CSV table of C-alpha atoms and ligand atoms in Angstrom, one decimal:
chain,number,residue,atom,x,y,z
C,1468,MET,CA,0.0,0.0,0.0
C,1469,SER,CA,1.2,3.5,-0.8
C,1470,LYS,CA,1.6,5.8,2.1
C,1471,ILE,CA,0.4,8.7,-0.1
C,1472,ASN,CA,-3.1,10.0,0.2
C,1473,VAL,CA,-4.1,10.0,-3.4
C,1474,ASP,CA,-6.8,12.6,-2.8
C,1475,ASN,CA,-4.1,15.1,-1.8
C,1476,ILE,CA,-2.4,15.0,-5.2
C,1477,THR,CA,-3.7,17.9,-7.4
C,1478,ASN,CA,-1.3,18.1,-10.3
C,1479,ILE,CA,2.1,16.8,-11.2
C,1480,VAL,CA,4.6,18.1,-13.8
C,1481,VAL,CA,6.7,15.6,-15.7
C,1482,SER,CA,9.9,16.9,-17.2
C,1483,GLY,CA,12.9,15.4,-19.0
C,1484,LYS,CA,14.9,15.4,-22.2
C,1485,SER,CA,13.2,14.4,-25.4
C,1486,GLY,CA,13.7,10.6,-25.6
C,1487,ALA,CA,14.5,10.2,-21.8
C,1488,GLY,CA,11.5,7.9,-21.4
C,1489,LYS,CA,8.8,10.1,-19.9
C,1490,GLN,CA,5.7,8.3,-21.2
C,1491,PRO,CA,6.1,5.1,-19.1
C,1492,ARG,CA,6.5,7.2,-16.0
C,1493,ILE,CA,3.5,9.4,-16.9
C,1494,ASP,CA,1.5,6.1,-17.3
C,1495,VAL,CA,2.5,5.2,-13.7
C,1496,LEU,CA,1.4,8.5,-12.3
C,1497,VAL,CA,-1.9,8.5,-14.2
C,1498,GLU,CA,-2.6,5.0,-12.9
C,1499,GLU,CA,-1.4,5.4,-9.3
C,1500,PHE,CA,-3.0,8.8,-8.6
C,1501,GLY,CA,-6.1,8.7,-10.8
C,1502,LEU,CA,-4.9,11.6,-13.0
C,1503,GLU,CA,-5.2,12.5,-16.6
C,1504,GLN,CA,-2.4,13.3,-19.0
C,1505,LEU,CA,-2.4,16.8,-20.3
C,1506,SER,CA,0.1,17.1,-23.2
C,1507,THR,CA,0.9,20.3,-25.0
C,1508,GLY,CA,0.9,18.4,-28.2
C,1509,ASP,CA,-2.7,17.3,-27.6
C,1510,ILE,CA,-3.7,20.8,-26.6
C,1511,PHE,CA,-2.4,22.3,-29.9
C,1512,ARG,CA,-4.0,19.5,-31.9
C,1513,SER,CA,-7.3,20.2,-30.2
C,1514,TYR,CA,-7.4,24.0,-30.9
C,1515,LEU,CA,-6.0,23.6,-34.4
C,1516,GLY,CA,-8.7,21.0,-35.0
C,1517,LYS,CA,-11.4,23.4,-33.7
C,1518,PHE,CA,-10.2,26.1,-36.1
C,1519,ASN,CA,-10.0,23.7,-39.0
C,1520,GLU,CA,-13.5,22.4,-38.3
C,1521,TYR,CA,-14.8,26.0,-38.6
C,1522,ARG,CA,-13.6,26.0,-42.2
C,1523,TYR,CA,-12.5,29.6,-42.5
C,1524,THR,CA,-11.2,30.2,-46.0
C,1525,GLY,CA,-9.8,33.7,-45.8
C,1526,SER,CA,-6.2,34.6,-45.1
C,1527,LEU,CA,-4.9,34.6,-41.5
C,1528,GLU,CA,-2.9,37.7,-42.4
C,1529,ASN,CA,-6.2,39.6,-42.0
C,1530,PHE,CA,-5.8,39.2,-38.2
C,1531,TRP,CA,-2.2,40.3,-37.9
C,1532,ASN,CA,-1.3,44.0,-37.5
C,1533,GLU,CA,2.1,44.2,-39.2
C,1534,ASP,CA,2.8,47.7,-37.8
C,1535,GLU,CA,2.2,46.7,-34.2
C,1536,ASN,CA,3.6,43.2,-34.7
C,1537,GLN,CA,0.7,41.6,-32.9
C,1538,PHE,CA,-2.8,40.3,-33.5
C,1539,ILE,CA,-5.7,42.7,-33.9
C,1540,SER,CA,-8.1,42.7,-31.0
C,1541,ASP,CA,-10.2,39.6,-30.2
C,1542,ASP,CA,-13.4,41.6,-31.0
C,1543,GLU,CA,-12.0,42.5,-34.4
C,1544,ILE,CA,-10.9,38.9,-35.0
C,1545,ALA,CA,-14.4,37.6,-34.1
C,1546,LYS,CA,-15.9,40.0,-36.6
C,1547,GLY,CA,-13.5,38.9,-39.3
C,1548,LEU,CA,-14.0,35.2,-38.6
C,1549,GLY,CA,-17.7,35.5,-38.2
C,1550,THR,CA,-17.7,33.8,-34.8
C,1551,GLY,CA,-16.9,34.8,-31.3
C,1552,ASP,CA,-16.1,31.2,-30.3
C,1553,LYS,CA,-13.0,31.6,-28.1
C,1554,ASP,CA,-11.6,28.1,-29.0
C,1555,VAL,CA,-11.8,28.9,-32.7
C,1556,ILE,CA,-10.0,32.3,-32.1
C,1557,LEU,CA,-7.3,30.5,-30.1
C,1558,GLY,CA,-7.0,27.9,-32.8
C,1559,MET,CA,-6.5,30.6,-35.4
C,1560,LYS,CA,-3.7,32.2,-33.4
C,1561,ALA,CA,-1.9,29.0,-33.0
C,1562,LYS,CA,-2.3,28.1,-36.7
C,1563,TYR,CA,-0.9,31.5,-37.7
C,1564,PHE,CA,2.5,30.5,-36.2
C,1565,VAL,CA,2.4,26.8,-37.0
C,1566,ASP,CA,1.6,27.4,-40.7
C,1567,LYS,CA,4.6,29.6,-41.0
C,1568,GLY,CA,6.8,27.1,-39.2
C,1569,LEU,CA,7.6,29.8,-36.6
C,1570,PHE,CA,8.3,29.2,-33.0
C,1571,VAL,CA,5.0,29.7,-31.1
C,1572,PRO,CA,5.5,32.6,-28.6
C,1573,ASP,CA,4.9,31.9,-24.9
C,1574,TYR,CA,1.8,34.2,-24.7
C,1575,ILE,CA,0.0,31.9,-27.3
C,1576,THR,CA,1.1,28.7,-25.7
C,1577,ASN,CA,0.1,30.1,-22.3
C,1578,ALA,CA,-3.3,31.1,-23.6
C,1579,LEU,CA,-4.0,27.7,-25.1
C,1580,PHE,CA,-2.8,26.0,-22.0
C,1581,GLU,CA,-4.9,28.1,-19.7
C,1582,SER,CA,-8.0,27.6,-21.7
C,1583,PHE,CA,-7.6,23.9,-21.8
C,1584,PHE,CA,-6.5,23.6,-18.1
C,1585,ALA,CA,-9.6,25.6,-17.1
C,1586,LYS,CA,-11.8,23.0,-18.8
C,1587,LYS,CA,-10.2,20.5,-16.3
C,1588,ASP,CA,-10.9,22.9,-13.4
C,1589,TYR,CA,-7.1,23.2,-13.0
C,1590,ARG,CA,-7.0,19.8,-11.3
C,1591,GLY,CA,-6.2,16.2,-11.8
C,1592,GLN,CA,-3.6,16.5,-14.5
C,1593,VAL,CA,-0.1,15.2,-15.3
C,1594,LEU,CA,1.4,18.1,-17.2
C,1595,ASP,CA,3.6,16.9,-20.1
C,1596,GLY,CA,5.5,19.4,-22.3
C,1597,TYR,CA,4.4,22.4,-20.2
C,1598,PRO,CA,5.9,24.5,-18.7
C,1599,ARG,CA,8.8,24.5,-21.2
C,1600,THR,CA,10.2,28.0,-20.6
C,1601,PRO,CA,10.7,30.1,-17.4
C,1602,GLU,CA,8.0,32.5,-18.7
C,1603,GLN,CA,5.6,29.6,-18.9
C,1604,SER,CA,6.5,28.5,-15.3
C,1605,LYS,CA,5.7,31.9,-14.0
C,1606,PHE,CA,2.4,31.9,-15.8
C,1607,LEU,CA,1.5,28.5,-14.5
C,1608,LEU,CA,2.1,29.4,-10.9
C,1609,LYS,CA,0.0,32.6,-11.4
C,1610,ILE,CA,-3.0,30.7,-12.7
C,1611,LEU,CA,-2.7,28.0,-10.1
C,1612,GLU,CA,-2.7,30.6,-7.3
C,1613,LYS,CA,-5.6,32.4,-8.8
C,1614,ASN,CA,-7.6,29.2,-9.0
C,1615,ASN,CA,-6.6,27.9,-5.6
C,1616,SER,CA,-4.8,24.9,-7.1
C,1617,LYS,CA,-1.2,23.5,-7.0
C,1618,ILE,CA,1.6,21.5,-8.4
C,1619,ASP,CA,2.5,18.8,-5.9
C,1620,PHE,CA,5.9,18.0,-7.4
C,1621,VAL,CA,7.9,17.7,-10.6
C,1622,LEU,CA,8.9,14.3,-11.7
C,1623,LEU,CA,12.2,14.6,-13.6
C,1624,VAL,CA,13.1,11.6,-15.8
C,1625,ASP,CA,16.9,11.5,-15.9
C,1626,ASN,CA,18.9,10.1,-18.9
C,1627,THR,CA,22.2,10.8,-20.4
C,1628,ASP,CA,22.6,12.4,-23.8
C,1629,GLU,CA,24.7,9.5,-25.1
C,1630,ARG,CA,22.1,6.9,-24.1
C,1631,ILE,CA,19.3,8.9,-25.7
C,1632,ILE,CA,21.2,9.4,-28.9
C,1633,ALA,CA,22.2,5.8,-29.1
C,1634,ARG,CA,18.6,4.7,-28.6
C,1635,THR,CA,17.0,7.2,-30.9
C,1636,VAL,CA,19.2,7.0,-34.0
C,1637,LYS,CA,18.5,3.2,-34.1
C,1638,ARG,CA,14.8,3.7,-34.0
C,1639,ARG,CA,12.9,2.8,-37.1
C,1640,ILE,CA,9.2,3.1,-37.9
C,1641,CYS,CA,6.9,1.6,-40.4
C,1642,PRO,CA,5.5,4.3,-42.7
C,1643,LYS,CA,2.4,2.3,-43.3
C,1644,CYS,CA,1.2,1.0,-39.9
C,1645,LYS,CA,3.4,3.2,-37.7
C,1646,LYS,CA,4.8,0.2,-35.7
C,1647,VAL,CA,8.1,1.2,-33.9
C,1648,TYR,CA,11.2,-0.9,-34.2
C,1649,HIS,CA,14.8,-0.7,-32.9
C,1650,LEU,CA,17.8,-2.0,-34.8
C,1651,GLU,CA,19.2,-3.5,-31.6
C,1652,TYR,CA,16.3,-4.3,-29.3
C,1653,LYS,CA,13.5,-5.0,-31.7
C,1654,PRO,CA,15.0,-5.4,-35.2
C,1655,PRO,CA,12.6,-5.6,-38.1
C,1656,LYS,CA,13.0,-8.9,-40.0
C,1657,ASP,CA,15.0,-8.2,-43.3
C,1658,GLY,CA,14.4,-4.5,-42.8
C,1659,LYS,CA,10.6,-5.0,-43.1
C,1660,CYS,CA,7.7,-4.5,-40.9
C,1661,VAL,CA,5.3,-7.4,-40.1
C,1662,CYS,CA,2.9,-5.7,-42.4
C,1663,GLY,CA,5.4,-6.0,-45.3
C,1664,ALA,CA,6.4,-2.4,-45.7
C,1665,GLU,CA,10.0,-1.3,-45.5
C,1666,VAL,CA,10.8,0.4,-42.2
C,1667,ILE,CA,12.3,3.9,-42.3
C,1668,GLN,CA,14.1,6.4,-40.0
C,1669,ARG,CA,11.9,9.3,-38.9
C,1670,PHE,CA,13.2,12.6,-40.3
C,1671,ASP,CA,13.8,14.0,-36.8
C,1672,ASP,CA,15.5,10.9,-35.4
C,1673,THR,CA,18.9,11.9,-36.8
C,1674,GLU,CA,21.8,12.7,-34.4
C,1675,GLU,CA,21.7,16.4,-35.5
C,1676,LYS,CA,18.0,16.8,-34.7
C,1677,ILE,CA,18.3,14.9,-31.5
C,1678,ARG,CA,21.2,17.1,-30.3
C,1679,SER,CA,19.1,20.2,-31.2
C,1680,ARG,CA,16.2,18.9,-29.0
C,1681,LEU,CA,18.7,18.1,-26.2
C,1682,ASN,CA,20.1,21.7,-26.4
C,1683,GLU,CA,16.6,23.0,-26.2
C,1684,PHE,CA,16.0,21.2,-23.0
C,1685,GLN,CA,19.2,22.6,-21.5
C,1686,ASP,CA,18.5,26.2,-22.7
C,1687,LYS,CA,14.8,26.4,-21.8
C,1688,ALA,CA,13.1,23.5,-20.1
C,1689,LEU,CA,15.7,23.1,-17.4
C,1690,PRO,CA,15.5,26.8,-16.4
C,1691,ALA,CA,11.7,26.4,-16.4
C,1692,LEU,CA,12.1,23.6,-14.0
C,1693,ASN,CA,14.6,25.5,-11.8
C,1694,TYR,CA,12.1,28.4,-11.7
C,1695,LEU,CA,9.5,26.0,-10.1
C,1696,LYS,CA,12.2,24.6,-7.8
C,1697,ASP,CA,13.1,28.1,-6.6
C,1698,LYS,CA,9.4,28.7,-5.8
C,1699,GLY,CA,9.5,25.7,-3.4
C,1700,ILE,CA,8.2,22.9,-5.6
C,1701,SER,CA,9.9,19.6,-5.0
C,1702,VAL,CA,11.7,17.8,-7.8
C,1703,VAL,CA,11.7,14.0,-7.8
C,1704,ASN,CA,14.5,12.4,-9.9
C,1705,VAL,CA,13.8,9.1,-11.4
C,1706,PRO,CA,16.1,7.1,-13.7
C,1707,GLY,CA,15.1,6.9,-17.4
C,1708,HIS,CA,17.4,3.9,-17.9
C,1709,LEU,CA,16.6,0.7,-16.1
C,1710,GLU,CA,18.6,-2.5,-16.4
C,1711,GLU,CA,15.4,-4.4,-16.6
C,1712,PHE,CA,12.7,-2.4,-18.3
C,1713,THR,CA,9.7,-4.2,-16.9
C,1714,PRO,CA,6.3,-2.5,-15.9
C,1715,GLU,CA,7.0,-3.6,-12.3
C,1716,ASN,CA,10.5,-2.0,-12.2
C,1717,ILE,CA,9.2,1.2,-13.8
C,1718,LYS,CA,6.5,1.5,-11.3
C,1719,ASN,CA,8.8,0.8,-8.3
C,1720,SER,CA,11.4,3.2,-9.5
C,1721,VAL,CA,8.8,6.0,-9.7
C,1722,MET,CA,6.8,5.3,-6.6
C,1723,SER,CA,9.8,4.6,-4.3
C,1724,GLU,CA,11.1,8.1,-5.1
C,1725,VAL,CA,7.8,9.8,-4.8
C,1726,GLU,CA,7.1,8.2,-1.4
C,1727,LYS,CA,10.2,9.8,0.0
C,1728,LEU,CA,8.4,13.1,-0.3
C,1729,TYR,CA,5.6,12.1,2.0
B,898,LIG,ZN1,3.8,-1.9,-40.8
């Protein structure tokens, strides 16, 4: 039996380098504490989806004020779009940057996150991919305080760059059925998936792309984490690499560290 009173856990942040092995640990937290996973990727997909469903056919440039380098007011956007639906407006703002392949600014990511988090009553979530900059950490703490909620702790999944690179460059996927293989641990037979298609390397699984994601963690996500730590939130370190990667070992390695907090 766990010593932790599950009802006392409000929200948990999971952090770690891309490829460190966050998902199996998120699964443990979701299961053990009865939480939901709140991923930034899902939030973006959700709002972009809402905008796409609205089927606006005009140019998004109509909503950007070039001189002031910002969006026109929400009222003006609503008039131009023909709807005051807040989710559609947020989706449009996200799409504006995503379509151009631009880095989405913090104020947009924050607005999307807050809107989605509010639908969950600011509770019961494992935050994944957020906060990713110190600015986002600051914003998160502000909305938690305003809504009488909290982050109980940050779970940091530790892994070395070398191990992540070695693991990721040997990853192969099936372009047809999306099955994931690994040249060492789960080799595809004769370079082919069980469905018959030839497996390929994902375009962002090259060493260069992985190193760039690792640098991003060092430059932004780690300072975001340190910001939370400075504000008194505990950080629980768990190993991303386990000699025996079994569900039982993963669960124990997470829960034994979390229990030390309580
Ligand atoms: Zn396949």
